[in-house]
mmCIF file of C-alpha atoms in Angstrom:
data_model
loop_
_atom_site.group_PDB
_atom_site.id
_atom_site.type_symbol
_atom_site.label_atom_id
_atom_site.label_comp_id
_atom_site.label_asym_id
_atom_site.label_seq_id
_atom_site.Cartn_x
_atom_site.Cartn_y
_atom_site.Cartn_z
ATOM 1 C CA MET A 1 -9.313 -8.502 -20.339
ATOM 2 C CA TYR A 2 -11.906 -9.535 -17.758
ATOM 3 C CA GLU A 3 -15.600 -8.676 -17.722
ATOM 4 C CA LEU A 4 -17.110 -8.455 -14.229
ATOM 5 C CA SER A 5 -20.799 -8.524 -13.420
ATOM 6 C CA HIS A 6 -23.186 -9.455 -10.610
ATOM 7 C CA PRO A 7 -26.762 -10.822 -10.743
ATOM 8 C CA GLY A 8 -28.128 -8.537 -8.030
ATOM 9 C CA THR A 9 -27.319 -5.930 -5.403
ATOM 10 C CA ARG A 10 -27.502 -8.005 -2.204
ATOM 11 C CA LEU A 11 -24.305 -9.505 -0.838
ATOM 12 C CA LYS A 12 -23.673 -12.401 1.511
ATOM 13 C CA GLY A 13 -20.456 -14.369 1.760
ATOM 14 C CA HIS A 14 -17.306 -15.464 3.557
ATOM 15 C CA ILE A 15 -13.777 -14.379 2.577
ATOM 16 C CA GLU A 16 -10.420 -15.422 4.046
ATOM 17 C CA LEU A 17 -8.019 -12.644 3.161
ATOM 18 C CA THR A 18 -4.405 -12.975 2.135
ATOM 19 C CA GLY A 19 -1.729 -11.777 4.567
ATOM 20 C CA SER A 20 -0.711 -8.129 4.559
ATOM 21 C CA LYS A 21 2.047 -7.407 2.052
ATOM 22 C CA SER A 22 3.269 -4.482 4.162
ATOM 23 C CA ILE A 23 3.616 -6.611 7.298
ATOM 24 C CA ALA A 24 5.001 -9.641 5.465
ATOM 25 C CA ASN A 25 7.701 -7.650 3.673
ATOM 26 C CA ARG A 26 8.866 -6.050 6.912
ATOM 27 C CA ALA A 27 8.905 -9.433 8.638
ATOM 28 C CA LEU A 28 11.034 -10.881 5.828
ATOM 29 C CA ILE A 29 13.646 -8.121 6.146
ATOM 30 C CA ILE A 30 13.716 -8.451 9.935
ATOM 31 C CA ARG A 31 14.103 -12.232 9.624
ATOM 32 C CA ALA A 32 17.030 -11.725 7.230
ATOM 33 C CA LEU A 33 18.650 -9.451 9.841
ATOM 34 C CA THR A 34 18.017 -11.929 12.675
ATOM 35 C CA GLU A 35 20.607 -14.532 13.553
ATOM 36 C CA GLY A 36 19.098 -17.959 13.033
ATOM 37 C CA GLY A 37 15.926 -16.579 11.401
ATOM 38 C CA PHE A 38 12.399 -17.596 12.477
ATOM 39 C CA PRO A 39 9.228 -19.113 10.959
ATOM 40 C CA ILE A 40 6.625 -16.798 9.403
ATOM 41 C CA HIS A 41 3.039 -18.081 9.185
ATOM 42 C CA ARG A 42 0.344 -16.834 6.767
ATOM 43 C CA LEU A 43 2.985 -15.144 4.622
ATOM 44 C CA ALA A 44 1.323 -12.965 2.003
ATOM 45 C CA ALA A 45 0.816 -14.604 -1.403
ATOM 46 C CA ALA A 46 1.378 -11.237 -3.102
ATOM 47 C CA ASP A 47 3.851 -11.163 -5.995
ATOM 48 C CA ASP A 48 5.871 -8.475 -4.184
ATOM 49 C CA THR A 49 6.278 -10.684 -1.115
ATOM 50 C CA VAL A 50 7.091 -13.817 -3.099
ATOM 51 C CA ARG A 51 9.684 -11.806 -5.036
ATOM 52 C CA LEU A 52 11.246 -10.338 -1.890
ATOM 53 C CA GLU A 53 11.535 -13.758 -0.239
ATOM 54 C CA ARG A 54 13.183 -15.143 -3.372
ATOM 55 C CA LEU A 55 15.620 -12.234 -3.731
ATOM 56 C CA LEU A 56 16.655 -12.444 -0.087
ATOM 57 C CA ALA A 57 17.580 -16.080 -0.653
ATOM 58 C CA SER A 58 19.283 -15.447 -4.009
ATOM 59 C CA GLU A 59 23.043 -15.495 -4.478
ATOM 60 C CA GLU A 60 22.866 -13.981 -7.965
ATOM 61 C CA GLU A 61 24.730 -10.766 -8.666
ATOM 62 C CA VAL A 62 21.789 -9.061 -10.391
ATOM 63 C CA LEU A 63 18.561 -8.881 -8.403
ATOM 64 C CA ASP A 64 15.411 -7.776 -10.242
ATOM 65 C CA ALA A 65 12.681 -6.266 -8.025
ATOM 66 C CA GLY A 66 10.365 -5.850 -11.012
ATOM 67 C CA PRO A 67 7.619 -3.270 -10.286
ATOM 68 C CA ALA A 68 7.772 -3.806 -6.499
ATOM 69 C CA GLY A 69 8.540 -0.479 -4.819
ATOM 70 C CA THR A 70 8.555 -1.780 -1.253
ATOM 71 C CA THR A 71 10.812 -4.671 -2.253
ATOM 72 C CA PHE A 72 13.263 -2.358 -4.018
ATOM 73 C CA ARG A 73 13.471 0.161 -1.183
ATOM 74 C CA PHE A 74 13.787 -2.396 1.597
ATOM 75 C CA LEU A 75 16.500 -4.252 -0.344
ATOM 76 C CA THR A 76 18.414 -1.028 -0.971
ATOM 77 C CA GLY A 77 19.030 -0.752 2.761
ATOM 78 C CA PHE A 78 19.444 -4.471 3.428
ATOM 79 C CA LEU A 79 21.997 -5.053 0.658
ATOM 80 C CA SER A 80 24.222 -2.355 2.150
ATOM 81 C CA ARG A 81 24.891 -4.848 4.978
ATOM 82 C CA ARG A 82 25.220 -7.925 2.770
ATOM 83 C CA PRO A 83 28.702 -9.247 1.838
ATOM 84 C CA GLY A 84 29.841 -8.745 -1.748
ATOM 85 C CA HIS A 85 28.320 -6.585 -4.470
ATOM 86 C CA GLN A 86 24.871 -6.815 -6.064
ATOM 87 C CA VAL A 87 23.103 -4.856 -8.782
ATOM 88 C CA LEU A 88 19.526 -4.070 -7.790
ATOM 89 C CA THR A 89 17.266 -3.300 -10.746
ATOM 90 C CA GLY A 90 13.565 -3.273 -11.584
ATOM 91 C CA SER A 91 10.924 -2.696 -14.243
ATOM 92 C CA GLN A 92 10.949 0.306 -16.571
ATOM 93 C CA ARG A 93 8.467 2.078 -14.296
ATOM 94 C CA MET A 94 10.712 1.315 -11.307
ATOM 95 C CA LYS A 95 13.591 2.985 -13.126
ATOM 96 C CA GLU A 96 11.444 6.127 -13.285
ATOM 97 C CA ARG A 97 10.711 6.180 -9.539
ATOM 98 C CA PRO A 98 13.200 8.261 -7.515
ATOM 99 C CA ILE A 99 15.436 6.569 -4.952
ATOM 100 C CA GLY A 100 17.898 9.409 -4.290
ATOM 101 C CA ILE A 101 16.654 10.376 -0.824
ATOM 102 C CA LEU A 102 17.257 6.862 0.508
ATOM 103 C CA VAL A 103 20.584 6.459 -1.298
ATOM 104 C CA ASP A 104 21.821 9.809 0.046
ATOM 105 C CA ALA A 105 20.897 8.796 3.591
ATOM 106 C CA LEU A 106 22.630 5.418 3.274
ATOM 107 C CA ARG A 107 25.725 7.058 1.760
ATOM 108 C CA GLU A 108 25.836 9.421 4.715
ATOM 109 C CA LEU A 109 26.012 6.325 6.931
ATOM 110 C CA GLY A 110 28.889 5.070 4.777
ATOM 111 C CA ALA A 111 27.116 2.895 2.208
ATOM 112 C CA ASP A 112 28.811 1.871 -1.034
ATOM 113 C CA ILE A 113 26.093 2.607 -3.613
ATOM 114 C CA GLU A 114 26.457 3.685 -7.251
ATOM 115 C CA TYR A 115 23.857 4.559 -9.872
ATOM 116 C CA THR A 116 24.361 2.429 -12.978
ATOM 117 C CA GLU A 117 22.127 4.437 -15.327
ATOM 118 C CA ASN A 118 20.486 7.734 -14.306
ATOM 119 C CA GLU A 119 21.521 9.716 -11.239
ATOM 120 C CA GLY A 120 18.889 9.447 -8.513
ATOM 121 C CA TYR A 121 17.091 6.452 -10.046
ATOM 122 C CA PRO A 122 17.445 2.657 -10.186
ATOM 123 C CA PRO A 123 19.342 0.465 -11.016
ATOM 124 C CA LEU A 124 21.886 0.539 -8.173
ATOM 125 C CA ARG A 125 25.198 -1.226 -7.595
ATOM 126 C CA ILE A 126 25.428 -1.889 -3.862
ATOM 127 C CA GLY A 127 28.422 -3.134 -1.902
ATOM 128 C CA HIS A 128 28.860 -4.182 1.727
ATOM 129 C CA SER A 129 29.614 -1.508 4.305
ATOM 130 C CA ALA A 130 29.856 -1.310 8.085
ATOM 131 C CA LEU A 131 27.620 1.786 7.924
ATOM 132 C CA ASP A 132 29.657 3.321 10.738
ATOM 133 C CA ARG A 133 30.400 6.793 9.397
ATOM 134 C CA THR A 134 27.698 8.418 11.536
ATOM 135 C CA SER A 135 24.811 7.420 13.785
ATOM 136 C CA ALA A 136 22.660 10.495 13.126
ATOM 137 C CA LEU A 137 20.607 11.239 10.015
ATOM 138 C CA THR A 138 18.030 13.806 8.959
ATOM 139 C CA ILE A 139 15.502 12.907 6.278
ATOM 140 C CA ALA A 140 12.515 14.746 4.833
ATOM 141 C CA ALA A 141 9.443 13.744 6.819
ATOM 142 C CA ASP A 142 7.151 13.948 3.782
ATOM 143 C CA THR A 143 9.130 11.362 1.850
ATOM 144 C CA SER A 144 8.041 7.758 1.367
ATOM 145 C CA SER A 145 7.635 5.819 4.611
ATOM 146 C CA GLN A 146 9.382 2.956 2.829
ATOM 147 C CA TYR A 147 12.638 4.965 2.861
ATOM 148 C CA ILE A 148 12.230 5.628 6.568
ATOM 149 C CA SER A 149 11.294 2.015 7.324
ATOM 150 C CA SER A 150 14.272 0.712 5.339
ATOM 151 C CA LEU A 151 16.589 2.781 7.544
ATOM 152 C CA LEU A 152 14.803 1.912 10.780
ATOM 153 C CA MET A 153 14.940 -1.843 10.239
ATOM 154 C CA LEU A 154 18.703 -1.577 9.680
ATOM 155 C CA ALA A 155 19.164 0.677 12.707
ATOM 156 C CA PRO A 156 19.649 -1.913 15.496
ATOM 157 C CA THR A 157 22.356 -3.656 13.424
ATOM 158 C CA LEU A 158 24.463 -0.493 13.101
ATOM 159 C CA PRO A 159 27.538 -0.136 15.363
ATOM 160 C CA LYS A 160 26.062 2.857 17.204
ATOM 161 C CA GLY A 161 22.423 2.467 16.283
ATOM 162 C CA LEU A 162 20.608 5.351 14.625
ATOM 163 C CA ARG A 163 19.175 8.708 15.573
ATOM 164 C CA LEU A 164 16.784 9.574 12.754
ATOM 165 C CA SER A 165 15.365 13.093 12.619
ATOM 166 C CA LEU A 166 12.311 13.707 10.423
ATOM 167 C CA GLU A 167 12.294 17.210 8.978
ATOM 168 C CA GLY A 168 8.942 18.802 8.120
ATOM 169 C CA ASN A 169 5.433 17.369 8.180
ATOM 170 C CA ILE A 170 5.330 13.589 8.668
ATOM 171 C CA VAL A 171 2.994 12.042 6.074
ATOM 172 C CA SER A 172 3.145 8.306 6.853
ATOM 173 C CA VAL A 173 2.880 7.920 10.617
ATOM 174 C CA PRO A 174 0.941 4.583 10.575
ATOM 175 C CA TYR A 175 3.514 2.883 8.345
ATOM 176 C CA ILE A 176 6.385 4.102 10.515
ATOM 177 C CA LYS A 177 4.526 2.897 13.614
ATOM 178 C CA MET A 178 3.970 -0.456 11.882
ATOM 179 C CA THR A 179 7.714 -0.813 11.343
ATOM 180 C CA LEU A 180 8.584 0.096 14.928
ATOM 181 C CA SER A 181 5.867 -2.212 16.267
ATOM 182 C CA LEU A 182 7.204 -5.167 14.296
ATOM 183 C CA MET A 183 10.749 -4.369 15.422
ATOM 184 C CA ALA A 184 9.493 -4.331 19.026
ATOM 185 C CA ASN A 185 7.838 -7.712 18.467
ATOM 186 C CA PHE A 186 11.324 -9.081 17.851
ATOM 187 C CA GLY A 187 12.871 -7.453 20.901
ATOM 188 C CA VAL A 188 14.134 -4.139 19.511
ATOM 189 C CA THR A 189 13.380 -1.095 21.640
ATOM 190 C CA SER A 190 13.126 2.440 20.290
ATOM 191 C CA SER A 191 11.964 5.891 21.292
ATOM 192 C CA TRP A 192 10.085 8.466 19.267
ATOM 193 C CA GLU A 193 9.901 11.980 20.671
ATOM 194 C CA GLY A 194 8.764 14.864 18.529
ATOM 195 C CA GLN A 195 10.451 14.511 15.146
ATOM 196 C CA THR A 196 13.228 12.152 16.241
ATOM 197 C CA ILE A 197 13.328 8.355 16.389
ATOM 198 C CA VAL A 198 16.196 6.713 18.283
ATOM 199 C CA VAL A 199 17.129 3.026 17.950
ATOM 200 C CA GLY A 200 20.149 1.818 19.909
ATOM 201 C CA PRO A 201 22.459 -1.006 18.769
ATOM 202 C CA GLN A 202 20.875 -4.345 19.695
ATOM 203 C CA ALA A 203 19.957 -7.723 18.248
ATOM 204 C CA TYR A 204 16.642 -8.923 16.880
ATOM 205 C CA ARG A 205 15.360 -11.904 18.890
ATOM 206 C CA PRO A 206 13.869 -14.757 16.832
ATOM 207 C CA LYS A 207 10.289 -15.893 17.475
ATOM 208 C CA ALA A 208 7.535 -17.415 15.339
ATOM 209 C CA PHE A 209 5.343 -14.777 13.681
ATOM 210 C CA THR A 210 1.862 -14.769 12.129
ATOM 211 C CA VAL A 211 1.028 -12.168 9.471
ATOM 212 C CA GLU A 212 -2.278 -10.331 9.872
ATOM 213 C CA ALA A 213 -4.555 -10.184 6.847
ATOM 214 C CA ASP A 214 -4.404 -7.112 4.628
ATOM 215 C CA TRP A 215 -6.697 -4.220 5.543
ATOM 216 C CA SER A 216 -6.034 -2.630 2.137
ATOM 217 C CA ALA A 217 -7.522 -5.781 0.572
ATOM 218 C CA ALA A 218 -10.454 -5.579 2.987
ATOM 219 C CA SER A 219 -11.227 -2.082 1.719
ATOM 220 C CA TYR A 220 -12.510 -3.477 -1.599
ATOM 221 C CA PHE A 221 -15.108 -5.571 0.215
ATOM 222 C CA TYR A 222 -16.151 -2.553 2.249
ATOM 223 C CA GLY A 223 -16.526 -0.762 -1.079
ATOM 224 C CA ILE A 224 -18.779 -3.506 -2.432
ATOM 225 C CA ALA A 225 -20.855 -3.527 0.762
ATOM 226 C CA ALA A 226 -21.360 0.237 0.530
ATOM 227 C CA LEU A 227 -22.664 -0.089 -3.040
ATOM 228 C CA ALA A 228 -24.962 -3.005 -2.133
ATOM 229 C CA SER A 229 -28.597 -2.629 -1.140
ATOM 230 C CA GLU A 230 -27.887 -5.035 1.746
ATOM 231 C CA ALA A 231 -24.686 -6.796 2.837
ATOM 232 C CA ASP A 232 -23.551 -9.442 5.313
ATOM 233 C CA LEU A 233 -19.900 -10.463 4.853
ATOM 234 C CA GLN A 234 -17.534 -12.428 7.111
ATOM 235 C CA ILE A 235 -13.876 -11.542 6.490
ATOM 236 C CA ASP A 236 -11.282 -13.692 8.240
ATOM 237 C CA GLY A 237 -7.750 -12.856 9.324
ATOM 238 C CA LEU A 238 -8.082 -9.253 10.535
ATOM 239 C CA PHE A 239 -7.314 -8.047 14.061
ATOM 240 C CA ALA A 240 -9.249 -5.525 16.142
ATOM 241 C CA GLU A 241 -5.919 -4.153 17.382
ATOM 242 C CA SER A 242 -4.009 -3.686 14.154
ATOM 243 C CA VAL A 243 -0.683 -2.080 13.269
ATOM 244 C CA GLN A 244 -2.011 -1.260 9.788
ATOM 245 C CA GLY A 245 -3.004 2.325 9.099
ATOM 246 C CA ASP A 246 -5.567 1.146 6.558
ATOM 247 C CA SER A 247 -7.607 -0.401 9.388
ATOM 248 C CA VAL A 248 -9.204 3.067 9.524
ATOM 249 C CA VAL A 249 -11.321 1.832 6.612
ATOM 250 C CA ALA A 250 -13.785 0.329 9.101
ATOM 251 C CA GLU A 251 -14.321 3.758 10.647
ATOM 252 C CA LEU A 252 -14.569 5.549 7.291
ATOM 253 C CA TYR A 253 -17.259 3.213 5.991
ATOM 254 C CA GLU A 254 -19.390 3.783 9.072
ATOM 255 C CA ARG A 255 -20.319 7.014 7.296
ATOM 256 C CA PHE A 256 -21.793 4.874 4.488
ATOM 257 C CA GLY A 257 -23.977 2.773 6.766
ATOM 258 C CA ILE A 258 -21.515 -0.118 7.239
ATOM 259 C CA THR A 259 -21.252 -1.790 10.656
ATOM 260 C CA THR A 260 -18.105 -3.723 11.635
ATOM 261 C CA THR A 261 -18.209 -6.390 14.350
ATOM 262 C CA PHE A 262 -15.034 -8.247 15.319
ATOM 263 C CA ASN A 263 -15.104 -11.947 16.158
ATOM 264 C CA ASP A 264 -12.633 -14.779 16.770
ATOM 265 C CA ALA A 265 -11.997 -15.375 13.058
ATOM 266 C CA GLY A 266 -11.815 -11.755 11.962
ATOM 267 C CA LEU A 267 -14.772 -9.456 11.423
ATOM 268 C CA ARG A 268 -18.277 -9.224 10.029
ATOM 269 C CA ILE A 269 -19.439 -6.249 7.992
ATOM 270 C CA THR A 270 -23.133 -5.551 7.527
ATOM 271 C CA LYS A 271 -25.309 -3.024 5.794
ATOM 272 C CA LEU A 272 -29.043 -2.827 6.297
ATOM 273 C CA ALA A 273 -31.523 -1.918 3.576
ATOM 274 C CA GLY A 274 -32.144 1.808 3.439
ATOM 275 C CA ALA A 275 -28.926 2.774 5.242
ATOM 276 C CA ALA A 276 -28.251 6.487 4.933
ATOM 277 C CA ILE A 277 -25.286 7.780 2.949
ATOM 278 C CA PRO A 278 -23.620 11.185 3.292
ATOM 279 C CA SER A 279 -23.995 13.940 0.723
ATOM 280 C CA LEU A 280 -20.322 14.859 1.203
ATOM 281 C CA PHE A 281 -17.349 12.670 2.114
ATOM 282 C CA GLU A 282 -14.320 14.624 3.289
ATOM 283 C CA GLN A 283 -11.051 12.869 4.153
ATOM 284 C CA ASP A 284 -7.331 13.524 4.565
ATOM 285 C CA PHE A 285 -5.617 10.383 3.215
ATOM 286 C CA VAL A 286 -2.109 11.305 4.302
ATOM 287 C CA GLU A 287 -2.018 8.367 6.750
ATOM 288 C CA CYS A 288 -3.925 5.883 4.564
ATOM 289 C CA PRO A 289 -3.192 6.679 0.889
ATOM 290 C CA ASP A 290 -3.728 3.111 -0.337
ATOM 291 C CA ILE A 291 -7.468 3.281 0.293
ATOM 292 C CA ALA A 292 -8.015 6.629 -1.444
ATOM 293 C CA GLN A 293 -8.882 5.061 -4.813
ATOM 294 C CA THR A 294 -11.360 2.689 -3.165
ATOM 295 C CA MET A 295 -13.145 5.590 -1.491
ATOM 296 C CA MET A 296 -13.199 7.575 -4.762
ATOM 297 C CA ALA A 297 -14.908 4.662 -6.526
ATOM 298 C CA THR A 298 -17.402 4.280 -3.671
ATOM 299 C CA CYS A 299 -18.323 7.962 -3.793
ATOM 300 C CA ALA A 300 -18.660 7.750 -7.573
ATOM 301 C CA GLY A 301 -20.969 4.734 -7.352
ATOM 302 C CA LEU A 302 -23.210 6.377 -4.758
ATOM 303 C CA GLY A 303 -23.131 9.928 -6.109
ATOM 304 C CA VAL A 304 -21.454 11.300 -2.980
ATOM 305 C CA HIS A 305 -19.427 14.475 -3.376
ATOM 306 C CA GLY A 306 -15.814 14.087 -2.275
ATOM 307 C CA LEU A 307 -13.258 16.485 -0.821
ATOM 308 C CA TYR A 308 -9.829 14.869 -0.531
ATOM 309 C CA SER A 309 -6.394 15.889 0.715
ATOM 310 C CA GLY A 310 -3.206 14.020 1.592
ATOM 311 C CA LEU A 311 -2.917 12.478 -1.870
ATOM 312 C CA GLN A 312 0.657 13.615 -2.581
ATOM 313 C CA THR A 313 2.236 10.162 -2.381
ATOM 314 C CA LEU A 314 -0.211 8.852 -5.018
ATOM 315 C CA PHE A 315 1.535 10.817 -7.743
ATOM 316 C CA ILE A 316 4.662 8.609 -7.594
ATOM 317 C CA LYS A 317 3.195 5.131 -7.191
ATOM 318 C CA GLU A 318 2.988 2.472 -9.936
ATOM 319 C CA THR A 319 1.284 5.235 -11.884
ATOM 320 C CA ASP A 320 0.039 8.737 -11.070
ATOM 321 C CA ARG A 321 -3.015 7.365 -9.296
ATOM 322 C CA VAL A 322 -4.905 10.653 -9.092
ATOM 323 C CA LYS A 323 -4.550 11.276 -12.823
ATOM 324 C CA ALA A 324 -5.477 7.666 -13.567
ATOM 325 C CA MET A 325 -8.648 7.894 -11.459
ATOM 326 C CA GLN A 326 -9.543 11.191 -13.140
ATOM 327 C CA THR A 327 -9.347 9.470 -16.524
ATOM 328 C CA GLU A 328 -11.153 6.242 -15.649
ATOM 329 C CA LEU A 329 -13.956 7.711 -13.537
ATOM 330 C CA GLY A 330 -14.319 10.407 -16.183
ATOM 331 C CA LYS A 331 -15.527 7.689 -18.564
ATOM 332 C CA LEU A 332 -18.670 7.493 -16.409
ATOM 333 C CA GLY A 333 -19.223 11.225 -16.014
ATOM 334 C CA ILE A 334 -17.358 11.729 -12.736
ATOM 335 C CA GLY A 335 -15.396 14.944 -12.241
ATOM 336 C CA LEU A 336 -12.223 14.677 -10.132
ATOM 337 C CA TYR A 337 -10.290 17.932 -10.049
ATOM 338 C CA LYS A 338 -7.671 19.861 -8.169
ATOM 339 C CA ILE A 339 -8.994 22.815 -6.173
ATOM 340 C CA PRO A 340 -6.801 25.934 -6.478
ATOM 341 C CA ALA A 341 -5.040 26.756 -3.211
ATOM 342 C CA HIS A 342 -6.592 30.218 -2.973
ATOM 343 C CA MET A 343 -10.072 28.656 -3.107
ATOM 344 C CA SER A 344 -9.449 25.782 -0.691
ATOM 345 C CA GLY A 345 -7.626 27.620 2.075
ATOM 346 C CA ALA A 346 -4.854 25.037 1.835
ATOM 347 C CA THR A 347 -1.657 25.650 3.772
ATOM 348 C CA GLU A 348 1.708 25.554 2.033
ATOM 349 C CA GLY A 349 2.361 22.160 0.456
ATOM 350 C CA GLN A 350 -1.254 21.043 0.910
ATOM 351 C CA GLN A 351 -3.509 20.158 -2.014
ATOM 352 C CA TYR A 352 -7.242 19.537 -2.155
ATOM 353 C CA PHE A 353 -9.184 17.601 -4.767
ATOM 354 C CA GLY A 354 -12.922 17.654 -5.326
ATOM 355 C CA GLN A 355 -15.118 14.941 -6.813
ATOM 356 C CA GLU A 356 -18.623 15.341 -8.216
ATOM 357 C CA GLY A 357 -21.182 13.197 -9.998
ATOM 358 C CA LYS A 358 -22.680 9.726 -9.934
ATOM 359 C CA VAL A 359 -21.603 6.988 -12.313
ATOM 360 C CA ASP A 360 -23.704 7.030 -15.490
ATOM 361 C CA PHE A 361 -23.696 3.784 -17.435
ATOM 362 C CA SER A 362 -26.466 4.831 -19.855
ATOM 363 C CA ASN A 363 -24.172 5.849 -22.702
ATOM 364 C CA ALA A 364 -21.115 3.798 -21.836
ATOM 365 C CA GLY A 365 -22.201 0.326 -22.927
ATOM 366 C CA ILE A 366 -19.846 -1.890 -20.972
ATOM 367 C CA PRO A 367 -17.121 0.537 -19.837
ATOM 368 C CA THR A 368 -13.529 -0.627 -20.100
ATOM 369 C CA PHE A 369 -11.120 0.549 -17.412
ATOM 370 C CA ALA A 370 -7.371 0.750 -17.938
ATOM 371 C CA THR A 371 -5.183 -0.301 -15.010
ATOM 372 C CA TYR A 372 -1.856 1.434 -15.848
ATOM 373 C CA HIS A 373 0.160 -1.532 -14.504
ATOM 374 C CA ASP A 374 -1.289 -0.631 -11.087
ATOM 375 C CA HIS A 375 -2.935 -3.342 -8.971
ATOM 376 C CA ARG A 376 -4.961 -0.839 -6.958
ATOM 377 C CA MET A 377 -6.589 0.643 -10.061
ATOM 378 C CA ALA A 378 -8.051 -2.756 -10.940
ATOM 379 C CA MET A 379 -9.230 -3.568 -7.425
ATOM 380 C CA ALA A 380 -10.601 -0.109 -6.574
ATOM 381 C CA LEU A 381 -12.786 0.007 -9.697
ATOM 382 C CA ALA A 382 -13.948 -3.633 -9.571
ATOM 383 C CA PRO A 383 -16.733 -3.021 -6.982
ATOM 384 C CA LEU A 384 -18.574 -0.892 -9.570
ATOM 385 C CA ALA A 385 -19.423 -4.207 -11.281
ATOM 386 C CA LEU A 386 -22.134 -4.619 -8.646
ATOM 387 C CA LEU A 387 -23.995 -1.772 -10.351
ATOM 388 C CA HIS A 388 -23.306 -2.603 -14.001
ATOM 389 C CA PRO A 389 -21.016 -4.912 -15.976
ATOM 390 C CA ILE A 390 -17.518 -3.491 -16.444
ATOM 391 C CA ARG A 391 -14.329 -4.586 -18.179
ATOM 392 C CA ILE A 392 -10.811 -4.391 -16.770
ATOM 393 C CA GLU A 393 -7.701 -4.317 -18.935
ATOM 394 C CA ASP A 394 -4.585 -6.177 -17.738
ATOM 395 C CA PRO A 395 -6.631 -7.671 -14.880
ATOM 396 C CA GLU A 396 -3.868 -9.950 -13.603
ATOM 397 C CA VAL A 397 -1.976 -6.910 -12.334
ATOM 398 C CA VAL A 398 -3.746 -7.648 -9.018
ATOM 399 C CA GLY A 399 -1.158 -10.370 -8.442
ATOM 400 C CA LYS A 400 1.210 -7.720 -7.111
ATOM 401 C CA SER A 401 -0.640 -7.684 -3.793
ATOM 402 C CA TYR A 402 -3.733 -9.943 -4.014
ATOM 403 C CA PRO A 403 -3.419 -12.881 -6.449
ATOM 404 C CA ASP A 404 -6.753 -14.432 -5.382
ATOM 405 C CA PHE A 405 -8.735 -11.222 -5.843
ATOM 406 C CA TYR A 406 -11.022 -12.516 -8.600
ATOM 407 C CA VAL A 407 -11.397 -15.909 -6.907
ATOM 408 C CA ASP A 408 -12.676 -14.142 -3.793
ATOM 409 C CA PHE A 409 -14.943 -11.946 -5.915
ATOM 410 C CA GLY A 410 -16.444 -15.133 -7.304
ATOM 411 C CA LYS A 411 -17.303 -16.257 -3.768
ATOM 412 C CA LEU A 412 -19.673 -13.271 -3.617
ATOM 413 C CA GLU A 413 -21.464 -14.359 -6.824
ATOM 414 C CA PHE A 414 -19.591 -11.977 -9.089
ATOM 415 C CA VAL A 415 -19.182 -13.414 -12.570
ATOM 416 C CA VAL A 416 -15.649 -13.023 -13.936
ATOM 417 C CA ASP A 417 -15.331 -13.786 -17.668
ATOM 418 C CA GLU A 418 -12.288 -13.498 -19.889
ATOM 419 C CA VAL A 419 -13.148 -11.545 -23.050
#
């Protein structure tokens, strides 16, 4: 367990962020599908990325993706094109996360995939296939973008390419655009009209690639800046023109008095003393779900009411993230609750959540937050240590995406003690 604290409320510092796990993992799969490969610079140090790189190079029959959802889903597609047979497994939590939608789509293409335990869930036994049974698929548009991206990255290697129709409301447009943008970077053309994405048969062209820093990781420093009385932080490695949907975090934190200025190294975020904050923060997170927890913690720390939608993918992550935030923020008097559809005016399939209250440390002593084996729980709640000492259980879970998280916190004068 770690105890986090800070001697004041003013922030000044310089952080060089790790590479984006989302970009790095896509680049690794594309490299594995590219004849001759190519060098990747600033590869993310995240456990998920390190694991994916190792598994792609492994010749073992059993491949263990651990708790890494992106790694498991991307490998499910990739291994369908790999000679021989492999068993793809994962952690106990991974075995509880559904994979049936992706497996069904790959089987429709002609994939040789069997469930080795429970139908619809990992582990999987995957054999090589030409994937030439059809070149047209339909998949639910509100499913995980990782399923869609797994199929899209395979698409140019298929005998007739792929015509992928997305049925229903698309919930992860930025992540799909990220995948297509990276494919284009390596010479693969595609078209996206309406609900249909078409990728013709073609070859990836090798070229050296540099991974942008992780905007999801940057969100935690925006969260700290918002809670600070004053802030001046330089964050290196981020691009003004980014393929990451979470880059919207710069725009969202403008509402909390944070100014973002891009420079040659990355960006500078500042907050002046007395900056105004909103009384209500309303946001649809359907295109940026990974920053929802960060924003919830920010609103809790500042006493800003929240009205959130687009949280549906959070229910099936490393944990049920909405429920976990309800429990942990509830320890400090914050109410996070689902608003009944008839009261919110929500359309079919839409859910709204409200948040009320300001963190109250008066009766909590040093609050201890559980992390539920979820890296984003630890990192989203950590900024509250600027206001009052906190404790985080299983703190090293951050290694999944940001191994140097606490090291970088220390650069901003946070004190991190093992207790």
